Each structure stands twice: as structure tokens, then as C-alpha cells.
Amino acid sequence: MTKPAVAADQDGAGGGARKVPGRGSGAVRDRRRAVSGRLRGGELGLLPVLAGLVVIWVVMQILNPVFLSSANLTNLALESVPSGIIALGVVCVLLVGQIDLSVGSVSGLGAAVLAVLFVDRGLPAWVAAGAALALAGVIGWLYAQVHHRIGVPSFVITLGGLLGFLGVQLWLLGPKGSINLPFDSGLVTFAQLQFLPPWAAYTLVVVGAAALYATGAARAGERRRAGLDAASRQFLAGRSLALLAGLGAAVWYLNRDRGVGWMFVFFLALVLALHYVLSRTSFGRSMYAVGGGREAARRAGVKVRAVLTTAFVLCATLACLGGMLSAARLAAANQSSGGGDVNLNAIAAAVIGGTSLFGGRGSAFAALLGVLVIQSISSGLTLLNLDSAYRFMVTGGVLLLAVSLDAVARRSRVSHGRA
Amino acid sequence: MSAESSPSPPGAPSVRATPREPLLSLRGISKSFGAVAALTDVALDVAAGEVVALVGDNGAGKSTLVKVLSGVHRPDAGTVRFDGRAVTVPSPGAAQRLGIATVFQDLALCENLNVVENLFLGREMRRLRLDEVAMEVRSRALLGELSAKIPSVRTPVAALSGGQRQTVAIARSLLGDPKVIILDEPTAALGVAQTAEVLRLIERLRERGLGILMVSHDMADVRAVADTVAVLRLGRNNGVFDAVGTTAADLVAAITGATDDLVVRRPGRSRGGSAAGTAEATREGEAS
């Protein structure tokens, strides 16, 4: 079953039925009522995006039977990674109630810096990548400083950054405008050719399901010992088995083609890491607090400026990382790296995944699911031989739908006295 | 904190008539903003287990006094004694470390976070792997002690009523184990039932032996819960009243200065400054 409660900012124990030792059934009833009330009150969590993903996949499969083939899904997974990583950064800035419109330009700049240092200057790949990431970090820091000290809204600062860093990218690439990355470099093989051997992929699935059960059971045990309501063993086991079956089937299906790319595993690891930070650390808690009420967070002793700065730095760094992987996948950095629809796809992915534009709501999984939606549309329409004109129109429509859903949910929260 | 804690045993109810060493004592506090004198030579005492209401018209200096006590403003002159020692309150953090907690009128809660998350915001337990269990247990215990009617500690604050939010804000201030709590307009914008809920909560805080300074506009609330009423007018003390036996009309007169003329008011003011806690003398001066 899916978890309707937003996993990131709730206690993480999930929404299903629970057992309450020694406290009667009142707490269970409370919990159920809380969950259904939350749904009606506009706390939609990840439900709409999951439903949307299923609808898109069914429609695309009907339109073109190639869509759900192993080969296409393998490709789809790899294609999702660069935009998905950029979307993770966008989730961070949206959570604290800001926005970064320059993620596309910063990702293109990252690709250009990587290519110039790695190919033209002949530096080792990790030095080039490190330099690009450091530059992106400085860019994020700069945004935050302008925001704090001069008080310019992040919307405008990053709009300036969108143009400015596109200029820097073009200047760096020089008159030739394109730098090819060598095909035998580690970067390119990582992004194009490296797939998990089947045994490793299945091992990861089993480890993941076991870890989900182990952490869930440990937390439930701790809660039970403290006399709080906790998830039942059946629920935890069912959840882990569902994950095991789902991921196992996915791996089996992808393994009929090339398999699961290392780059996709890397993306999943980033999603899980950000999820941990957002839901289990005081820093993540303060990000939600700053997005939900900046003044309240400041009064509670949250260092608002530090949180905002970190969010901007995280966003720019992740954008740069996504841009470098995109260049590696293409085996080139050129003038259109990070241009076109990269910017808006990343922001759209975060919003479609359920991150609120109004701040304080969302999770790391929003980036994962949102980017799958965006890439599915893109891949499906490409398979239909429709050019990018239609792709833009459909993606725009889906984005509008997602934003409307966010606004309607917010209004529903207001009318239920929850916002 | 310090060894010689509050003078009253926790169970003891109010002690309005007995003069004793106050927990918090201000003398000669003055504060100007440019040419505007917001506070002039103000005195105020709050004892443990006592509810002192601070009343006054708009611009009388209540908010400034609260901000001086909570470390937002530094006074230009005057002394603050807390728990028998002369102290300074240079910052909000310093106020909290001393044991002075302030609940501001806008409560400063994050609506997207639930009750536990709000209670522990900025002071989470185990910062790198949040100890949700311990925080939830502590929250339940604390709200239980206050007999708070909160549906579930995992409810987002946005779903709570005004009275419940006030309760959460007060509970949060209690986490730092304060000795004095300053409540800024705790019943403003609340319905009748919710106001009653908050007033009951204030009485429970008094039973715990806390000193409470409550800023309020509502004379009915003040007379319902306060032991002592301190009146500010135009940035100066304008009398300290025993809440029992003082009519609302008396208070309103002191707040607005409506019944006094210039001749009577002048001596009344200076006496109000020194006679904190002994209400009767001041009242005679006022009432004539």
C-alpha cells in the first residue's frame, strides 16, 4: 500500500493500521481519522503523482506498445537521472520557500567547466568535477548573500543568474562552442555503459527490503517500549515484502535488457540521503520550519540565514552535478547544455512530485516521482515521433495540472483550518 | 539552575497579600526610542506562584516592558533583579537561560509542523538522528500535566484552534524550565470557551509555582485570573492593584486617567513607582 501521509515530515512510521499496546483502540481510531481527515483536508502527499504516473504509463503503452519495453524503460531510467538530481536541489529551495530559476544555466555551466578543465586543460576528472561543484557552491552562496544583505527576492536574483551564468558558459566554451568528452573516460562509461550485474541488483533489492523492515521494526519496538502507538509487525512485513516484490520485478524486467544503470543507483542513493536529512535531522526539520513560517522559525532559535544559505548551495551544487552527468551521458558539453527545457523540467518535476511552491511541504521522493512523470511524457511522445512542440505543450499542461492541484490542496487546507 | 529556588512551595496557591522577596523585580526602568520616552522609571514585581496582570492603553509601554524583560530591548536605565540577584538581559537567549520565558501574541508556531515538531523546534533531541520517541513522550507528558485538550501530538498546528495553539506555545516555553513566564495578550482573538481554557491553564501554571506576567486588554480576564494588577500609563506606573476587591471601573480609570485631574495624578504617579505589591496606599491616592 502507499503511504498517504507525507513521509518526510511525519514520524515516518507510515499511515496504515497500528496496534496500540495497553491503550485500547482509541489511538488507532485517532490515527485512522487523522489519515482520512488529512486526505480530505488537502494533505495529498505522494498519492496524486503515483496515480498520474500510472495513468501516463497506461496511456503511453496503449499509444505505442514499445513504451513499456525493457529497452525503453532502461533508457528512461538513465535519462531521468540528470533532471532528477537537479530536481532534488529544486526541492531543497522550494522547501524553504524560495526558488532557483537558474538551475538550467548552472547545470550547463557545470558541464562547461568540467569539459574545459578535463579535456582542454587535461586535469584528472575528479579535480575537474570537484572544481565545478565548488564553483556551483559559491554561486549558491552568492545568491543567499544577495538575498540576505540586499533583500532581493530569490525569484529575481536567480533570473539574473539564469542569464548571467548562461553567458559565462558560452564564454568558457569559446568560439568552437562544443567540447567532446572522450568516450573511454570514466565519466562517460559511468553515464552510458555501466550497469549492475544481475546478482548485484538483486542483492541491493534484498538488502533494501531488509533494511526497510529492520529500521521499521527497531523504531516500532522503541515506540512500543515507550508506550506509544507503533506500526504492527504485519504492516512492517507487508510493506517490506511489497517493496521486495516491486523492486524485484522491476530489476527482473530491466535485466531482460541492459539492466539497472549505476547512475540510476547513484540517483536513488542521493534521494535516500536527502530523505534522511529532511526527515531525521534537526537541519531538515528547520528547513520545513523556515518554509512554513520564517519568523516563527527565527524566534524558535533556528538560524534562518544558515538554513537558507545551505538550501541555495545544495540546489546549485546538485544542479551542477546533474549538468555534469548530462554532459557525460551526451559525451559532450556544448552551448545548449542546460538550455532548452532542462530548467523548467527540473522545477516542474519537483512541483509535479508534490513539492509546494508555497514552501514547507514536499519530500525527496517528489523529485524521483516527478522526474519519472516528466521523462515518461517526453519518452512516450518521442516514441510517437511527435516533435518537441507537442512535448512542450503536454509537459506544460501536466505542470499546470500539478500546480493547480497544489493550489487546490492548499485552499482545501485553508477551508479545513489547516493552513 | 540556582540552589535557592522559588520561595513558595509548588502547591501553595496565590499569596497576594503577603509581602515577600519577589522572583522578578524591576526598579527605575527607562527606555527611549529617539525623542520618544517609551518607559520612564517603571517598577514591577512578580513573585513565584503569582499572576501579575500588566494593563494599560495602547502606547502605554506594555510591549516595550515585555521586550525589555525578554531581552529584545535593553533598558537605558534601571535595575532588574531575578531570583535575588541583579541581572542583565542582553538577548532573548540570555532571558531563556535566566529562566524568563516569553510567549508573544503571534505565538510564533510553524503551521506546517505538528505539535511535537513545534515544541522541540530549535532544540531537537539528538540532532543528527532525531529521537522522535523521546520527544513525543516528553510532549505527551508536558501536555498531560497542563491537562491540555490536544487531539494528537502529531496533528499539524494548522489544524488546532486558537486556544490549543496558545497551549502549545505556552507548553513550548515550559520546556526550558523557566521560573517566570510572560504572556503577551494570551486571550486576544479567542472565543469564550477557548479563553476559559487558557485562563485555566494560567491557573495551573500558578499552581506549579511559576511567576506569571500577563499583558492583557481584557478587564474580565484580568480580574478572573490575576492576583495583582499593575497599570502603566504613558510609560509610567499608574498604580498597582489587588485584583480582588478592585472594580473594572477602577482599573479603567487608572488606565485611561479619566477620573483623575492633573493635580491628583502627579503625586499618584510617583507613589505608584515605589509601592509595588502594597496596593491599597496607591489606590487611595488614585480614587480620590
mmCIF file of N, CA, C and O in Angstrom, chain A residues 13-74:
data_model
loop_
_atom_site.group_PDB
_atom_site.id
_atom_site.type_symbol
_atom_site.label_atom_id
_atom_site.label_comp_id
_atom_site.label_asym_id
_atom_site.label_seq_id
_atom_site.Cartn_x
_atom_site.Cartn_y
_atom_site.Cartn_z
ATOM 1 N N ALA A 13 6.537 6.475 10.517
ATOM 2 C CA ALA A 13 6.115 5.106 10.750
ATOM 3 C C ALA A 13 4.984 4.707 9.815
ATOM 4 O O ALA A 13 4.511 3.597 9.853
ATOM 5 N N GLY A 14 4.553 5.604 8.980
ATOM 6 C CA GLY A 14 3.597 5.232 7.950
ATOM 7 C C GLY A 14 2.173 5.416 8.386
ATOM 8 O O GLY A 14 1.873 5.743 9.528
ATOM 9 N N GLY A 15 1.267 5.217 7.455
ATOM 10 C CA GLY A 15 -0.102 5.588 7.720
ATOM 11 C C GLY A 15 -1.045 4.452 8.016
ATOM 12 O O GLY A 15 -2.164 4.673 8.383
ATOM 13 N N GLY A 16 -0.647 3.203 7.852
ATOM 14 C CA GLY A 16 -1.594 2.104 7.905
ATOM 15 C C GLY A 16 -2.142 1.854 9.293
ATOM 16 O O GLY A 16 -2.022 2.663 10.193
ATOM 17 N N ALA A 17 -2.743 0.693 9.456
ATOM 18 C CA ALA A 17 -3.306 0.329 10.741
ATOM 19 C C ALA A 17 -2.186 0.114 11.752
ATOM 20 O O ALA A 17 -1.110 -0.328 11.428
ATOM 21 N N ARG A 18 -2.459 0.476 13.000
ATOM 22 C CA ARG A 18 -1.440 0.308 14.006
ATOM 23 C C ARG A 18 -2.019 -0.388 15.215
ATOM 24 O O ARG A 18 -3.201 -0.329 15.460
ATOM 25 N N LYS A 19 -1.144 -0.979 15.988
ATOM 26 C CA LYS A 19 -1.579 -1.587 17.237
ATOM 27 C C LYS A 19 -1.097 -0.722 18.377
ATOM 28 O O LYS A 19 -0.009 -0.187 18.360
ATOM 29 N N VAL A 20 -1.912 -0.620 19.367
ATOM 30 C CA VAL A 20 -1.545 0.207 20.492
ATOM 31 C C VAL A 20 -1.587 -0.641 21.746
ATOM 32 O O VAL A 20 -2.655 -0.925 22.261
ATOM 33 N N PRO A 21 -0.452 -1.062 22.239
ATOM 34 C CA PRO A 21 -0.475 -1.913 23.412
ATOM 35 C C PRO A 21 -0.929 -1.127 24.628
ATOM 36 O O PRO A 21 -0.440 -0.037 24.882
ATOM 37 N N GLY A 22 -1.878 -1.709 25.352
ATOM 38 C CA GLY A 22 -2.267 -1.159 26.637
ATOM 39 C C GLY A 22 -2.961 0.188 26.559
ATOM 40 O O GLY A 22 -3.076 0.862 27.541
ATOM 41 N N ARG A 23 -3.422 0.594 25.402
ATOM 42 C CA ARG A 23 -4.079 1.885 25.333
ATOM 43 C C ARG A 23 -5.436 1.793 24.661
ATOM 44 O O ARG A 23 -5.995 2.803 24.259
ATOM 45 N N GLY A 24 -5.915 0.577 24.511
ATOM 46 C CA GLY A 24 -7.212 0.436 23.866
ATOM 47 C C GLY A 24 -7.110 0.799 22.401
ATOM 48 O O GLY A 24 -6.032 0.950 21.852
ATOM 49 N N SER A 25 -8.273 0.944 21.766
ATOM 50 C CA SER A 25 -8.254 1.176 20.332
ATOM 51 C C SER A 25 -8.438 2.638 20.006
ATOM 52 O O SER A 25 -8.505 3.007 18.847
ATOM 53 N N GLY A 26 -8.528 3.492 21.028
ATOM 54 C CA GLY A 26 -8.785 4.908 20.766
ATOM 55 C C GLY A 26 -7.727 5.518 19.875
ATOM 56 O O GLY A 26 -8.034 6.242 18.930
ATOM 57 N N ALA A 27 -6.462 5.179 20.158
ATOM 58 C CA ALA A 27 -5.386 5.798 19.400
ATOM 59 C C ALA A 27 -5.403 5.346 17.949
ATOM 60 O O ALA A 27 -5.112 6.119 17.046
ATOM 61 N N VAL A 28 -5.781 4.056 17.730
ATOM 62 C CA VAL A 28 -5.868 3.574 16.355
ATOM 63 C C VAL A 28 -6.926 4.358 15.603
ATOM 64 O O VAL A 28 -6.729 4.799 14.473
ATOM 65 N N ARG A 29 -8.085 4.525 16.288
ATOM 66 C CA ARG A 29 -9.151 5.276 15.645
ATOM 67 C C ARG A 29 -8.681 6.692 15.337
ATOM 68 O O ARG A 29 -8.901 7.215 14.261
ATOM 69 N N ASP A 30 -8.004 7.292 16.326
ATOM 70 C CA ASP A 30 -7.482 8.646 16.131
ATOM 71 C C ASP A 30 -6.604 8.693 14.895
ATOM 72 O O ASP A 30 -6.703 9.585 14.075
ATOM 73 N N ARG A 31 -5.728 7.694 14.821
ATOM 74 C CA ARG A 31 -4.760 7.690 13.734
ATOM 75 C C ARG A 31 -5.465 7.570 12.390
ATOM 76 O O ARG A 31 -5.177 8.292 11.465
ATOM 77 N N ARG A 32 -6.468 6.641 12.340
ATOM 78 C CA ARG A 32 -7.185 6.478 11.073
ATOM 79 C C ARG A 32 -7.914 7.752 10.699
ATOM 80 O O ARG A 32 -7.893 8.192 9.572
ATOM 81 N N ARG A 33 -8.550 8.340 11.730
ATOM 82 C CA ARG A 33 -9.286 9.555 11.452
ATOM 83 C C ARG A 33 -8.311 10.639 10.999
ATOM 84 O O ARG A 33 -8.586 11.402 10.086
ATOM 85 N N ALA A 34 -7.142 10.669 11.625
ATOM 86 C CA ALA A 34 -6.148 11.672 11.242
ATOM 87 C C ALA A 34 -5.753 11.493 9.786
ATOM 88 O O ALA A 34 -5.647 12.454 9.036
ATOM 89 N N VAL A 35 -5.577 10.225 9.364
ATOM 90 C CA VAL A 35 -5.139 9.977 7.989
ATOM 91 C C VAL A 35 -6.221 10.378 7.001
ATOM 92 O O VAL A 35 -5.976 11.118 6.047
ATOM 93 N N SER A 36 -7.462 9.906 7.253
ATOM 94 C CA SER A 36 -8.514 10.230 6.280
ATOM 95 C C SER A 36 -8.812 11.719 6.310
ATOM 96 O O SER A 36 -9.044 12.333 5.269
ATOM 97 N N GLY A 37 -8.771 12.317 7.501
ATOM 98 C CA GLY A 37 -9.002 13.753 7.593
ATOM 99 C C GLY A 37 -7.931 14.528 6.858
ATOM 100 O O GLY A 37 -8.198 15.541 6.214
ATOM 101 N N ARG A 38 -6.708 14.019 6.935
ATOM 102 C CA ARG A 38 -5.611 14.706 6.287
ATOM 103 C C ARG A 38 -5.809 14.685 4.772
ATOM 104 O O ARG A 38 -5.549 15.650 4.088
ATOM 105 N N LEU A 39 -6.295 13.535 4.266
ATOM 106 C CA LEU A 39 -6.539 13.445 2.831
ATOM 107 C C LEU A 39 -7.607 14.434 2.404
ATOM 108 O O LEU A 39 -7.444 15.186 1.457
ATOM 109 N N ARG A 40 -8.730 14.419 3.168
ATOM 110 C CA ARG A 40 -9.814 15.319 2.801
ATOM 111 C C ARG A 40 -9.403 16.762 2.996
ATOM 112 O O ARG A 40 -9.828 17.641 2.277
ATOM 113 N N GLY A 41 -8.561 16.985 3.983
ATOM 114 C CA GLY A 41 -8.142 18.356 4.273
ATOM 115 C C GLY A 41 -7.050 18.854 3.353
ATOM 116 O O GLY A 41 -6.501 19.915 3.565
ATOM 117 N N GLY A 42 -6.672 18.079 2.344
ATOM 118 C CA GLY A 42 -5.745 18.595 1.352
ATOM 119 C C GLY A 42 -4.290 18.214 1.569
ATOM 120 O O GLY A 42 -3.406 18.790 0.973
ATOM 121 N N GLU A 43 -4.028 17.218 2.444
ATOM 122 C CA GLU A 43 -2.649 16.747 2.592
ATOM 123 C C GLU A 43 -2.512 15.530 1.695
ATOM 124 O O GLU A 43 -2.719 14.401 2.106
ATOM 125 N N LEU A 44 -2.167 15.763 0.448
ATOM 126 C CA LEU A 44 -2.254 14.686 -0.527
ATOM 127 C C LEU A 44 -1.017 13.810 -0.557
ATOM 128 O O LEU A 44 -1.086 12.664 -0.981
ATOM 129 N N GLY A 45 0.112 14.325 -0.158
ATOM 130 C CA GLY A 45 1.313 13.512 -0.165
ATOM 131 C C GLY A 45 1.681 13.067 -1.568
ATOM 132 O O GLY A 45 1.566 13.817 -2.532
ATOM 133 N N LEU A 46 2.089 11.796 -1.689
ATOM 134 C CA LEU A 46 2.580 11.307 -2.966
ATOM 135 C C LEU A 46 1.489 10.629 -3.786
ATOM 136 O O LEU A 46 1.751 10.138 -4.878
ATOM 137 N N LEU A 47 0.251 10.574 -3.262
ATOM 138 C CA LEU A 47 -0.808 9.857 -3.985
ATOM 139 C C LEU A 47 -1.068 10.378 -5.397
ATOM 140 O O LEU A 47 -1.080 9.598 -6.347
ATOM 141 N N PRO A 48 -1.266 11.696 -5.588
ATOM 142 C CA PRO A 48 -1.617 12.160 -6.934
ATOM 143 C C PRO A 48 -0.545 11.836 -7.955
ATOM 144 O O PRO A 48 -0.871 11.433 -9.084
ATOM 145 N N VAL A 49 0.719 11.977 -7.576
ATOM 146 C CA VAL A 49 1.767 11.771 -8.567
ATOM 147 C C VAL A 49 1.879 10.290 -8.921
ATOM 148 O O VAL A 49 2.083 9.930 -10.088
ATOM 149 N N LEU A 50 1.663 9.409 -7.930
ATOM 150 C CA LEU A 50 1.687 7.979 -8.245
ATOM 151 C C LEU A 50 0.549 7.638 -9.199
ATOM 152 O O LEU A 50 0.739 6.935 -10.195
ATOM 153 N N ALA A 51 -0.641 8.171 -8.891
ATOM 154 C CA ALA A 51 -1.784 7.923 -9.768
ATOM 155 C C ALA A 51 -1.507 8.474 -11.162
ATOM 156 O O ALA A 51 -1.766 7.808 -12.181
ATOM 157 N N GLY A 52 -0.936 9.677 -11.230
ATOM 158 C CA GLY A 52 -0.633 10.286 -12.518
ATOM 159 C C GLY A 52 0.355 9.452 -13.317
ATOM 160 O O GLY A 52 0.203 9.262 -14.531
ATOM 161 N N LEU A 53 1.355 8.920 -12.616
ATOM 162 C CA LEU A 53 2.369 8.100 -13.293
ATOM 163 C C LEU A 53 1.722 6.862 -13.916
ATOM 164 O O LEU A 53 1.994 6.506 -15.074
ATOM 165 N N VAL A 54 0.828 6.212 -13.151
ATOM 166 C CA VAL A 54 0.152 5.019 -13.677
ATOM 167 C C VAL A 54 -0.663 5.380 -14.916
ATOM 168 O O VAL A 54 -0.592 4.693 -15.947
ATOM 169 N N VAL A 55 -1.418 6.484 -14.831
ATOM 170 C CA VAL A 55 -2.243 6.894 -15.973
ATOM 171 C C VAL A 55 -1.370 7.133 -17.200
ATOM 172 O O VAL A 55 -1.652 6.646 -18.308
ATOM 173 N N ILE A 56 -0.276 7.879 -17.006
ATOM 174 C CA ILE A 56 0.595 8.199 -18.147
ATOM 175 C C ILE A 56 1.156 6.921 -18.765
ATOM 176 O O ILE A 56 1.181 6.757 -19.990
ATOM 177 N N TRP A 57 1.598 5.986 -17.910
ATOM 178 C CA TRP A 57 2.187 4.754 -18.436
ATOM 179 C C TRP A 57 1.152 3.951 -19.223
ATOM 180 O O TRP A 57 1.452 3.421 -20.286
ATOM 181 N N VAL A 58 -0.075 3.866 -18.684
ATOM 182 C CA VAL A 58 -1.113 3.105 -19.389
ATOM 183 C C VAL A 58 -1.411 3.752 -20.739
ATOM 184 O O VAL A 58 -1.438 3.091 -21.783
ATOM 185 N N VAL A 59 -1.605 5.077 -20.734
ATOM 186 C CA VAL A 59 -1.928 5.774 -21.983
ATOM 187 C C VAL A 59 -0.804 5.601 -22.994
ATOM 188 O O VAL A 59 -1.035 5.264 -24.171
ATOM 189 N N MET A 60 0.442 5.806 -22.547
ATOM 190 C CA MET A 60 1.574 5.707 -23.472
ATOM 191 C C MET A 60 1.714 4.291 -24.031
ATOM 192 O O MET A 60 2.044 4.095 -25.199
ATOM 193 N N GLN A 61 1.451 3.300 -23.182
ATOM 194 C CA GLN A 61 1.566 1.914 -23.638
ATOM 195 C C GLN A 61 0.501 1.612 -24.694
ATOM 196 O O GLN A 61 0.747 0.908 -25.664
ATOM 197 N N ILE A 62 -0.709 2.170 -24.475
ATOM 198 C CA ILE A 62 -1.771 1.950 -25.463
ATOM 199 C C ILE A 62 -1.402 2.616 -26.783
ATOM 200 O O ILE A 62 -1.576 2.055 -27.866
ATOM 201 N N LEU A 63 -0.813 3.829 -26.683
ATOM 202 C CA LEU A 63 -0.460 4.554 -27.907
ATOM 203 C C LEU A 63 0.701 3.889 -28.642
ATOM 204 O O LEU A 63 0.770 3.936 -29.868
ATOM 205 N N ASN A 64 1.637 3.327 -27.864
ATOM 206 C CA ASN A 64 2.806 2.728 -28.509
ATOM 207 C C ASN A 64 3.320 1.585 -27.647
ATOM 208 O O ASN A 64 3.876 1.820 -26.576
ATOM 209 N N PRO A 65 3.147 0.338 -28.112
ATOM 210 C CA PRO A 65 3.485 -0.832 -27.292
ATOM 211 C C PRO A 65 4.968 -0.927 -26.963
ATOM 212 O O PRO A 65 5.354 -1.734 -26.123
ATOM 213 N N VAL A 66 5.788 -0.114 -27.578
ATOM 214 C CA VAL A 66 7.218 -0.150 -27.249
ATOM 215 C C VAL A 66 7.487 0.516 -25.906
ATOM 216 O O VAL A 66 8.486 0.250 -25.251
ATOM 217 N N PHE A 67 6.543 1.390 -25.498
ATOM 218 C CA PHE A 67 6.833 2.253 -24.348
ATOM 219 C C PHE A 67 7.273 1.467 -23.121
ATOM 220 O O PHE A 67 8.271 1.781 -22.493
ATOM 221 N N LEU A 68 6.518 0.428 -22.759
ATOM 222 C CA LEU A 68 6.850 -0.302 -21.538
ATOM 223 C C LEU A 68 7.825 -1.443 -21.794
ATOM 224 O O LEU A 68 7.933 -2.353 -20.977
ATOM 225 N N SER A 69 8.528 -1.425 -22.913
ATOM 226 C CA SER A 69 9.509 -2.482 -23.159
ATOM 227 C C SER A 69 10.716 -2.289 -22.249
ATOM 228 O O SER A 69 10.983 -1.189 -21.764
ATOM 229 N N SER A 70 11.444 -3.383 -22.005
ATOM 230 C CA SER A 70 12.621 -3.311 -21.141
ATOM 231 C C SER A 70 13.610 -2.285 -21.662
ATOM 232 O O SER A 70 14.175 -1.498 -20.897
ATOM 233 N N ALA A 71 13.818 -2.296 -22.978
ATOM 234 C CA ALA A 71 14.822 -1.395 -23.544
ATOM 235 C C ALA A 71 14.450 0.056 -23.274
ATOM 236 O O ALA A 71 15.283 0.863 -22.850
ATOM 237 N N ASN A 72 13.172 0.391 -23.484
ATOM 238 C CA ASN A 72 12.779 1.791 -23.292
ATOM 239 C C ASN A 72 12.829 2.191 -21.826
ATOM 240 O O ASN A 72 13.256 3.295 -21.490
ATOM 241 N N LEU A 73 12.408 1.281 -20.952
ATOM 242 C CA LEU A 73 12.421 1.634 -19.527
ATOM 243 C C LEU A 73 13.849 1.765 -19.012
ATOM 244 O O LEU A 73 14.129 2.609 -18.160
ATOM 245 N N THR A 74 14.758 0.933 -19.505
ATOM 246 C CA THR A 74 16.165 1.061 -19.119
ATOM 247 C C THR A 74 16.674 2.452 -19.485
ATOM 248 O O THR A 74 17.321 3.138 -18.691
#
